[in-house]
Structure formats: C-alpha cells, structure tokens
Amino acid sequence: MRVTVNVRRRPDISDPQGTTVARALRDLGFEVGKVRIDKEITLEVDGDDAADVEAKVADMCSQLLANPVMDDFEIHVG
Amino acid sequence: MSDVDLAPEEVPVHQALGMTDEEFASVQDILGRDPEPAELAMYSVMWSEHCSYKSSRAHLGRFPSDAPWVVVGPGENAGVVDLGDGWYAALRIESHNHPSFVEPYQGAATGVGGILRDIFTMGARPVALWDQIRFGPLDDAMNRYLFNGVVSGIAGYGNAVGVPTIGGEVAFEECYAGNPLVNVMCLGIMKAEDLVYGTAGTPGTIAVLLGNATGRDGIGGASVLASASFDEGSSEKRPSVQVGDPFEEKKLIEACLELYRRSLVVGVQDLGAAGLSCAASEPAARAGVGMDLDLDAVHVREGDMTPAELLMSESQERMMAFVDEAKVDEVLAVASKWEIDAAVVGTVKAGSDLIVRHEGAVVATIPAASLTEDAPKLHRPYGEPAWQQDLWTNTLPLLQVPNLKDALLKLLDDPSLADPRWAYEQYDHMLFTNTVVEPGHDASMIRVKGTDKGLSVSTDGNGRHCYLDPRRGGARLVYESALNVAMTGARPMAVVDNLNFGNPEKTGVMWQFVETLEGISQACEALDVPVIGGNVSFYNETDGVDIFPTPVVGMLGMADPMPTDPPRLDQVSDGDHLLMFGPRGSRNLAGSAFEKVMHGHIGGRPDEPDPYLAKAIIELAAQLACSGKVPAMHDIAEGGVALTVAEMCIASEVGATINFSTWIGLFAENPNRFVAAVPAEHVESVLAMAEELDVPTSELGRFGGDVISLQNGSHESTEIPLAEATVTYRTAIPRRMS
Amino acid sequence: MSVAVVVFPGTNCEHDVVWALDDLGVDAELVWHRETDLSSFDGVVLPGGFAHGDYLRTGAIARFSPVMAEVERMAAAGTPVIGICNGFQILTEAGLLPGVLLENRDLKFICRPIHVKVEATDTVLTRAAEPGQVLQIPLNSYEGNYRHADPDLVHVAARYCGPDGAVDEGWNPNGSIGSIAAVANGAGNVAAIMPHPERAMETILGSADGRVMIQSFVDSLEPARV
C-alpha cells in the first residue's frame, strides 16, 4: 500500500528555515505571510487493511520519521 | 496561569511551576500580597536552581577569584581577563545537560548558541568553542543516538554560526546513560575599550529587544528542565525544548559587535534561561534602577501569548540592549542593516520596581532585585556518604601480571581513550585561521592576530577520580589542565568550571559538591590562578541514581610571545629519547582507566596531588615548550605512561621502547607527570632545566622502529605492532557508530 | 588593486579571506550583499560560510541577493571571480559555474586537511601553480559533493588526491564525481574550490600550500574597467 506521511514542525516550535525563506521571497517582491517548510515521505507498506497499515506507519512516525519533541505528522493511506 | 498548561488542575500553580510552598510564602512576603500570574511566572523561573544557584550560592564564595589581571570576575555574563597591550579575553562555560537528553541535536545546538551570547554580551567576539560531552557506553543504541545527536548539534550550530570548535572531551561511563553531560565553553577576544556590562544604565535609558521573535519556545525551561531530575515522566516535559537558529545568531553577533564598536549601547544582556524576566531584572538590579517593560511592543511569533508566556519564553537568539534615547534610531538602523528585528520594549525608571504592562494593564509590579538578590539561598545539609570509606578500601586484590599487549590494545579501543576525531572532524576547528594547535592534543592553542600572544585552553573532567575522592579529584583537574596548557608553552591564567552533580537534596551529593569546590579552590590557590566564572548543574540523576560528581575545569593559559613551533604529538622522530618528568608511577590504580577497562572496577583512593611539585612541573613544561628543544610532549593522564606514549607513537607513526620496573607503573595515573621526545643533542640541557626546578626525571627508553615495545629489564618484553595499535585507536569510535 | 569580498548574511570566512589577501599585499574590502555596484573593484571573492543559513538549498537564496547581478555582469566582462566553499555553491546556483554540490557521501560534516592536484592552470585559481602540483589544503564542508551530468565537459581546475598525487576513490573525501575539487568557467576567469586555500597560507597553521591559489587570483587582477 502506498502511504504518504506529512511531517511538520508543531506550530509552537520555531521554524528558522521557513522564516528565512519568507524573508527571501519578500525580497524578490512576492507577498507572502508565514512560510513553513514540511517534509513529505512516501512509503510502500505491505498489508491490505488500511487501519493496520496506518497504525504501523504511525509507529514508524513516532519512532523515527517524526521527532516527537518538535513535529506533528499526518498519514494518508492509499 | 491555566493557559500555561504544565500540570493537572489540582496541583497549586506555584508547585506546577517548580516552586516550594516556602518560596511561595517568601514571594507573598516580598509583595505584601498574592502574586499575579505573570509575577509568579517570573519568580518561578528566576528562583529556579538553574538561575538562582540557590543550593550552591552559599559555597561559591570559597573560590579564589581575585588576581591583578582579572577584569570581570564571577557574577557577570562571562569572566574577563587582561591579556596586556590593550587586549581582553572573555571566558565562560555552561551546561545543557537536560535539554540534550530530551532532544540531543537542539539541546546541544542551543547550548552552543547560549554560550556564544554570554561572550558577545561582554563585548568580545567569540573566537573558539570547546565542548565536554559524556554519555553512557556506546554498546547501547540510545547512547549512540544521543552521542550522534549532540555531536551533530554542536557541529550544526557551531559551524554555521561561524565559530570554530577547537577542543573538548568525549567520555563514556555507565552513570551518564540516563543523564548525558553536555558542557560548552567559549572564549572571546576584545579590545579593552569594547568591554560592555549587563547594566540597564540610568533612568531614561531605553531597552531595545534585538533578534528572534518571541514564541512559546522552552516555556519554563529553566525551572522545569534544568532544575529537576529525570524520571519516567520525562517525555511529558518535552514541550520545553527550544530550537536554535545559527543564522540568526550570526547576524546578531555582527550587529552587536557593530553596536559596541560605535559605542551605541550603555549595557547589554542576553536572553537565555528565564528569557525576558532575566534580561529585564538582572541589568536593572545591577544598576539599582527600575524599569517599565511593555510586552505589547515585543515582536512575537504567535499572536495569542499570555504575559506569563512572554516573560518566561526561552526563544533563542535574542539580546536586550540598553541605549541612550538619542541613539535609539542609530541602533535600530544597525539592526535593520544586519536584517534582524528590533523593538523598543522598555524604559529605565528611577526607583527599584520592574513594572510590566500588557494590553494596557499593569500585569506585574515587583522589586527587580527581589528576583535576583532576594532569591532563596539554601544551606543544604551535607555529610560524607556512608559508603565513601568503603570505596577507599575496595581496591583490586593484588593482581596477576596481565597480558600487556592485550591491556594496551583494550585501552586503545576504549571509546573514552580512543581517537576522538570522529567527533571533532565534524566541527569546523580551523575557521578564523588562528588555530595553531588543533584538537587532539593536550591543549589547543590559538594565536591572537595583531599580537605575539597565543592563548591555550584545556578542559578536563574525570568523574571516576572525583567519585572516589571529590577533593583530590577536583584539585587534580586543576593541576592537569594547567599542565596541559603548559604543554603549548602557556602559563595558566584563569579557570572556569562547570560543576555537574546529582541531587543536592541528598547530603552525600552536597558533600561531594563542597569537597570538590574545596579541592579546586586549594589547587587554584597553589597555582595562583583565579576562578573567573562557572556554572552549577544539579539534579543530574535518573530514577534516583546520581551521576558521578563531574566537575569540568576549563583552564585558560597565555604564551607571550607564543612559541613559533610548539610541541605537538605528531613530531616525534626516530631516535628521540623518551624522557619522563615527575615521579615514577606509583602502585596505585585507584580510578584508573586500567581498572575500569580491564576489570570493570572502580575503587580505592587516588593519590593526593603535591602542590609544590605541580607548580614546578607546570613551569618546566612551559619552559620546555618554548625552548625549541622538545618537538613532542604529552601529559600523562588516563591510561598512564603506556597509553600516553602509545598516543605519541600513533600520531607520529614511529614506535618506541618503554622500560619499566613494575607493570603497574605503566598504567598508574598519579598526577603531575609528562613525557617528552627529546633529540639526543638536547637531552643534557633538557635534564639540566628539570634539575634547576627540582623536577625528578627518568629516561624511559627510545622512540623508533615500528613496534611499541614494553621491556622489563632483560627478561621480559612485550611487543605491540604500531600498525595494530593505530588501527585499534583510530577505529574504536567510528566502528561503534557505523 | 582592490578586491570585493562579498558578505551575505551567514557568510563566516570573510575575515580569513581579507587576512589572506592582505598577506599578499592586496587591499580587500568587505561588501554587504545588498551592494549593487562593484565597478571600483578589480576582482571579487565569494567566501565560505552559510549564506542565508544554507536554508532551502545551499546558495539558493544568496543567488538572488542584489549583489549577484553585479557579480554576473563583472564575470561576463572577464573580471576575476572566485568562490570558496559556500561561494562555490552560490556560483553554481547562479549558473556562473557548471554543476551542483550535494551532501557529502557519508552525510557528515568534514573538517580536515586533504590534498588536491592541480589540473588546469588556465584559471584564476591555478595560473601560478604547476600542472600536477599537489597541495595540502583544509576541507571544511557538509555539501561538498560535486555532481555534473557529464563531468568530461567540466573545466576542472583541481581534483582530490592522495599525498603523492594519486587520484582515486580512496582519496575522494566526499564522493565528488571524478574527485573534482575545483572548477572554472570556459574563460577561466570564474573559478571556485571546495577546500579553503585561505586557511593554508602559513606553516604555523599546518600548511602554506594554499598561497599559490590565492596568489593566482592576485596575479589575475587587472585595474578596474568600467
């Protein structure tokens, strides 16, 4: 099953990269508000049951893919 | 306070913020009423162990801190010494132990960021960093994760901000498994006229907040993370972690240095632990003034922060500048040029009250000094732990002669003793083109451009020795670090220390603390070296088990003029004589690496250092290093003579023959000794220099060949191929980390 | 003769470059990245560091700094332009040099002395060197892994090598294709190197081998043309 995981910094955690990119975009004349930079991870996971797969991937997220200290994650199965 | 969601409803707010009932009563006394939420938040962070040193303050006055060359002693953001010819150096050490356990990369990174701000707050340009890091053994995946994360964090921040990391220590011991130690030290250089203090100045002075926007980073970091022990609920404490931005810090450094160069500020205070609470109250208390602080003017990352959150936030890369009203526009223009945000957030007032406003209302009115000077000062009970004497008698039973080859190879393979370049090659240690002696030697040395001076720094800690005897252990660290800087030709000049200890509420831990402090103080007095600053980190315990008492001593030395070709480990030549300076090895293996690595044993009592010999040997080392007659010298420390000589052989790719009378002497770690490689033509004059200073000497053997040969008279000889020793030493850490 | 040393927010080797040029008797001036007129300078250096924090991609934001249009103009006019480390990354992002620099093969920051072997001597970084000359220079980077779809088309100024000049994968510190350490444009007036020659100017710092590269740049300077 194809699973997409979005990992993003929690909104209360600072994202220096996003802030810097926002400043650069404004320098180039683009009007932008907040910019945040997230990660998207695509996985192929064995299994037929979407709920099982999602649980498995959630486990991957909390152990490795996301940093529980700083990140939230969202899982999209299929 | 309900919006600072730190604890379930039923716990009183002050307790949730880490305050005791007695402390809460003191606050009521000071204010003559119940504190408002914002006020309570400020007291909770400022009176935390981390900010107030409440358990240690009663003892810190023991440190000798005066000398004619001390410009700024303990109590400011960093200690400052006079190098002569109009140059000053600023030095400071800090711990970031608990944040690094919670999130190793960001914990270490923000530790680096914080120590840099302490230095450039004083007016100095940070020129070099050292880090002293300790973890549990590398056979455990968690420890590898922490080690890797911390090294990456130091590299990620230090390299990007553009300050070289030129030394430090890496050590592994079971007691640090649940509580790694991450200490960072920074050295700054400035012209005398650029010195700035953390003062708010006189009434009318304007407070300008520079740098990052304030967000919910590290709310309560000082009180919750740095001042409490870890237990199974530690992950709950995670919201306190801050994120570092070296890019913002770099801009902030350049902007601040420009402000100083142009004399645009009256005083400066960095925002670290306790954030705005500290940056407003400390400079006001020091100057004996009050301040009006407007939270609505603070530039924020998130719109809905409460006054308490704004006051407690530990968002990184922020500085508070105190500026004459007429110069505010110029200061804002400098900030704008360096592309950092700035906001006028307050005005210094006559009186002593810190008045904080938010959305038009006054949310706090408190005497500024009550946050600092009136903080609790505890006289915690202390006493020698019952088990201490048992430790001293718990020596290893008389040992069989070990397989010496096996022993040396095992020591070389121990990650605490092995080649640390896996770590330091990830650090930029060459930036600024000042690094004359790079990491991997006894001390690293930088030149001061525009002068003939060289500054040498060594940092040393030894938890095992201090556990076995905190007083002797503490003293030995001072002597060892002084000898290390002397190895580059420098004379010891000033000490900073980072005192990492367990839970101070235990009498035994407090005893270790007081004893260590006494040992460090006595040694500093013997060497006439002042302590110009330090940091205390308590509550380094996990599930009730304390770490070994682990003071880390940072020694600054100066060579003026700097030797043109200081001794290096890799300059041994075939045929050089192997001389040892200082007493021959004792039969005492207490606390030695040999005992630990070969027998898993930690017991006995380390030798007491001799202050007179220490002084003489340090002077001799400095003289030899400047003489041009000794290409390579090495302090004898962990692993004893055998490991010390082996390291020189490996670095120089040349073998050696070491003659010994008792094998224990090869591995004993009695203090105040070093070895040198001396070319035949200089042996006589080098020995004469030692005799002049009454330092005992012995000729241990010769360098040469491609084996390390350990010889006991004519009847016994053990040979370790240099190639095998080299591979073992070089791969010990990378092999475990791959 | 005077040289502009461009400072982006996050640049950190600018003082080292000024020190090195000063050592060779050349006036160097720090120029903020918002400057748009460099016509009074005879040459340009983009020094090492982490311009704009290296956020997004190394050099990606710096490439749009106001000063870069002027650097492009001068490069096209034949003015000597060199990039060191992060400066190399910015010049590739800006399209003034071919290729791209990715993370090191082992995904670790590398800071240690390495050797490079001079290949082409018709560049502003190598004209004072001998072909085949081996130089010991410190490497200091995380994104130093040079990639190019067709490395045979690249004007290679120097490659990583062993102490005796052997170019092979064993001596390739970061995985760069063809062990490429330094490249130039076709005309040779724009050149960049990943290791830091300005850190190898004096034997007391471990090596003076970088001098020949900085000297090459100095030798290339001609009085400013408007």
Coordinates of N, CA, C and O in Angstrom, one line a residue, chain C residues 135-205:
Chain C
L135 N 48.7 20.0 -3.5 CA 48.6 21.0 -2.4 C 47.8 20.4 -1.3 O 46.8 19.8 -1.5
Q136 N 48.3 20.7 -0.1 CA 47.6 20.3 1.1 C 46.8 21.4 1.7 O 47.3 22.5 2.1
I137 N 45.4 21.3 1.7 CA 44.5 22.4 2.0 C 43.4 21.8 2.8 O 42.9 20.7 2.6
P138 N 42.9 22.6 3.8 CA 41.8 22.1 4.6 C 40.5 22.1 3.9 O 40.1 23.0 3.2
L139 N 39.8 21.0 4.1 CA 38.4 20.9 3.6 C 37.5 21.1 4.8 O 37.8 20.7 5.9
N140 N 36.4 21.8 4.5 CA 35.5 22.1 5.6 C 34.1 22.3 5.1 O 33.6 23.5 4.9
S141 N 33.4 21.2 4.9 CA 32.0 21.4 4.4 C 31.2 20.2 4.6 O 31.6 19.1 4.9
Y142 N 29.9 20.4 4.5 CA 28.9 19.3 4.5 C 28.4 19.1 3.1 O 28.1 17.9 2.8
E143 N 28.2 20.1 2.3 CA 27.7 19.9 1.0 C 28.9 20.2 0.0 O 28.9 21.2 -0.6
G144 N 29.8 19.2 -0.1 CA 30.9 19.4 -0.9 C 31.0 18.4 -2.0 O 32.0 18.3 -2.8
N145 N 30.0 17.6 -2.2 CA 30.0 16.5 -3.1 C 29.6 17.0 -4.5 O 28.4 17.2 -4.8
Y146 N 30.6 17.3 -5.4 CA 30.3 17.9 -6.7 C 29.7 16.9 -7.7 O 30.2 15.8 -7.8
R147 N 28.6 17.3 -8.3 CA 27.9 16.4 -9.3 C 27.8 17.2 -10.6 O 27.5 18.4 -10.6
H148 N 27.9 16.5 -11.7 CA 27.6 17.0 -13.0 C 27.3 15.9 -13.9 O 27.8 14.8 -13.8
A149 N 26.3 16.1 -14.8 CA 25.8 15.0 -15.6 C 26.9 14.5 -16.6 O 26.9 13.3 -16.8
D150 N 27.7 15.4 -17.0 CA 28.8 15.0 -17.9 C 30.1 15.6 -17.5 O 30.5 16.6 -18.0
P151 N 30.8 15.0 -16.6 CA 32.0 15.6 -16.0 C 33.1 15.9 -17.0 O 34.0 16.7 -16.8
D152 N 33.0 15.2 -18.2 CA 34.1 15.4 -19.2 C 34.0 16.8 -19.7 O 34.9 17.3 -20.3
L153 N 32.8 17.4 -19.6 CA 32.6 18.8 -20.2 C 33.1 19.8 -19.2 O 33.1 21.0 -19.5
V154 N 33.4 19.4 -18.0 CA 33.7 20.4 -16.9 C 35.2 20.9 -17.0 O 36.1 20.0 -17.3
H155 N 35.4 22.2 -16.9 CA 36.8 22.7 -16.9 C 37.3 22.5 -15.5 O 37.1 23.3 -14.6
V156 N 38.0 21.4 -15.3 CA 38.4 21.1 -13.9 C 39.7 21.7 -13.5 O 40.7 21.6 -14.3
A157 N 39.7 22.5 -12.5 CA 41.0 23.2 -12.0 C 41.8 22.3 -11.1 O 43.0 22.4 -11.1
A158 N 41.1 21.5 -10.3 CA 41.8 20.6 -9.3 C 41.0 19.4 -8.9 O 39.7 19.6 -8.9
R159 N 41.6 18.3 -8.6 CA 40.9 17.1 -8.1 C 41.5 16.7 -6.8 O 42.7 16.9 -6.5
Y160 N 40.6 16.1 -6.0 CA 41.1 15.5 -4.7 C 42.1 14.4 -5.0 O 41.9 13.6 -6.0
C161 N 43.1 14.2 -4.2 CA 44.1 13.2 -4.4 C 44.8 12.8 -3.1 O 44.5 13.3 -2.1
G162 N 45.7 11.8 -3.2 CA 46.4 11.4 -2.0 C 47.7 12.3 -1.9 O 47.9 13.1 -2.8
P163 N 48.5 12.1 -0.9 CA 49.6 13.0 -0.6 C 50.6 12.9 -1.8 O 51.4 13.9 -2.0
D164 N 50.6 11.8 -2.5 CA 51.6 11.6 -3.6 C 50.9 12.0 -5.0 O 51.5 11.8 -6.0
G165 N 49.7 12.5 -4.9 CA 49.0 12.9 -6.2 C 48.1 11.9 -6.8 O 47.5 12.2 -7.9
A166 N 48.0 10.7 -6.2 CA 47.1 9.7 -6.8 C 45.6 10.1 -6.7 O 45.1 10.4 -5.6
V167 N 45.0 10.1 -7.9 CA 43.5 10.5 -7.9 C 42.8 9.2 -8.0 O 42.8 8.5 -9.0
D168 N 42.1 8.8 -6.9 CA 41.3 7.6 -6.9 C 40.2 7.7 -5.8 O 40.3 8.6 -5.0
E169 N 39.3 6.8 -5.9 CA 38.1 6.9 -4.9 C 38.6 6.8 -3.5 O 37.9 7.4 -2.6
G170 N 39.7 6.1 -3.2 CA 40.2 6.0 -1.8 C 40.5 7.4 -1.2 O 40.5 7.6 0.0
W171 N 40.9 8.3 -2.1 CA 41.3 9.6 -1.6 C 40.2 10.7 -1.9 O 40.4 11.9 -1.7
N172 N 39.0 10.2 -2.3 CA 37.9 11.1 -2.5 C 37.1 11.3 -1.2 O 36.4 10.4 -0.8
P173 N 37.2 12.5 -0.6 CA 36.7 12.6 0.8 C 35.2 12.7 0.8 O 34.6 12.4 1.8
N174 N 34.5 13.2 -0.3 CA 33.1 13.5 -0.1 C 32.2 12.9 -1.2 O 31.0 13.2 -1.3
G175 N 32.8 12.1 -2.1 CA 32.1 11.5 -3.2 C 31.9 12.3 -4.5 O 31.2 11.9 -5.4
S176 N 32.6 13.4 -4.6 CA 32.6 14.2 -5.8 C 32.8 13.4 -7.0 O 33.8 12.6 -7.1
I177 N 32.1 13.6 -8.1 CA 32.2 12.9 -9.3 C 33.6 13.2 -9.9 O 34.0 14.4 -9.9
G178 N 34.4 12.2 -10.2 CA 35.7 12.4 -10.8 C 36.6 13.0 -9.8 O 37.6 13.6 -10.2
S179 N 36.3 13.0 -8.5 CA 37.1 13.6 -7.5 C 37.3 15.1 -7.7 O 38.3 15.7 -7.3
I180 N 36.3 15.7 -8.3 CA 36.5 17.2 -8.7 C 36.4 18.0 -7.4 O 35.5 18.0 -6.7
A181 N 37.5 18.9 -7.3 CA 37.5 19.7 -6.1 C 37.4 21.2 -6.5 O 36.9 22.0 -5.7
A182 N 37.8 21.5 -7.7 CA 37.8 22.9 -8.1 C 37.4 23.0 -9.6 O 37.9 22.2 -10.4
V183 N 36.6 23.9 -10.0 CA 36.2 24.1 -11.4 C 36.3 25.5 -11.9 O 36.4 26.4 -11.0
A184 N 36.3 25.7 -13.1 CA 36.3 27.1 -13.7 C 35.3 27.2 -14.8 O 34.9 26.2 -15.4
N185 N 35.0 28.4 -15.3 CA 34.2 28.5 -16.5 C 35.1 28.4 -17.7 O 36.3 28.2 -17.5
G186 N 34.6 28.5 -18.8 CA 35.4 28.2 -20.0 C 36.5 29.2 -20.1 O 37.6 28.9 -20.5
A187 N 36.2 30.5 -19.8 CA 37.3 31.5 -20.0 C 38.3 31.5 -18.8 O 39.4 32.1 -18.9
G188 N 37.9 30.8 -17.8 CA 38.9 30.6 -16.7 C 38.9 31.8 -15.7 O 39.6 31.8 -14.7
N189 N 38.1 32.8 -15.9 CA 38.1 34.0 -15.0 C 37.1 33.8 -13.9 O 37.2 34.5 -12.9
V190 N 36.3 32.8 -13.9 CA 35.4 32.5 -12.8 C 35.8 31.1 -12.4 O 35.8 30.1 -13.2
A191 N 36.2 30.9 -11.1 CA 36.7 29.6 -10.6 C 36.3 29.5 -9.2 O 36.1 30.5 -8.5
A192 N 36.1 28.2 -8.8 CA 35.8 28.0 -7.4 C 36.3 26.7 -6.9 O 36.6 25.8 -7.7
I193 N 36.5 26.6 -5.6 CA 37.1 25.4 -5.0 C 36.4 25.1 -3.7 O 36.0 26.0 -3.0
M194 N 36.2 23.8 -3.4 CA 35.5 23.4 -2.2 C 36.4 23.6 -0.9 O 36.0 24.2 0.0
P195 N 37.7 23.0 -0.9 CA 38.5 23.3 0.2 C 38.9 24.8 0.3 O 38.6 25.6 -0.6
H196 N 39.6 25.1 1.4 CA 39.8 26.5 1.8 C 41.3 26.9 1.6 O 42.1 26.8 2.6
P197 N 41.7 27.4 0.4 CA 43.1 27.8 0.3 C 43.5 28.9 1.3 O 44.7 29.0 1.7
E198 N 42.5 29.8 1.7 CA 42.9 30.9 2.6 C 43.2 30.4 4.0 O 43.7 31.1 4.8
R199 N 42.9 29.1 4.3 CA 43.3 28.5 5.6 C 44.7 27.9 5.5 O 45.1 27.3 6.5
A200 N 45.3 27.9 4.4 CA 46.6 27.2 4.3 C 47.6 28.2 3.7 O 48.2 28.1 2.6
M201 N 47.7 29.3 4.4 CA 48.6 30.4 4.0 C 49.9 30.5 4.8 O 50.8 31.2 4.5
E202 N 50.0 29.7 5.9 CA 51.2 29.9 6.8 C 51.5 28.5 7.4 O 50.6 27.8 7.8
T203 N 52.8 28.2 7.5 CA 53.1 26.9 8.0 C 52.7 26.7 9.5 O 52.4 25.6 9.9
I204 N 52.6 27.8 10.2 CA 52.2 27.7 11.6 C 50.8 27.1 11.7 O 50.4 26.6 12.8
L205 N 50.0 27.3 10.7 CA 48.6 26.7 10.7 C 48.6 25.4 10.1 O 47.5 24.8 9.8

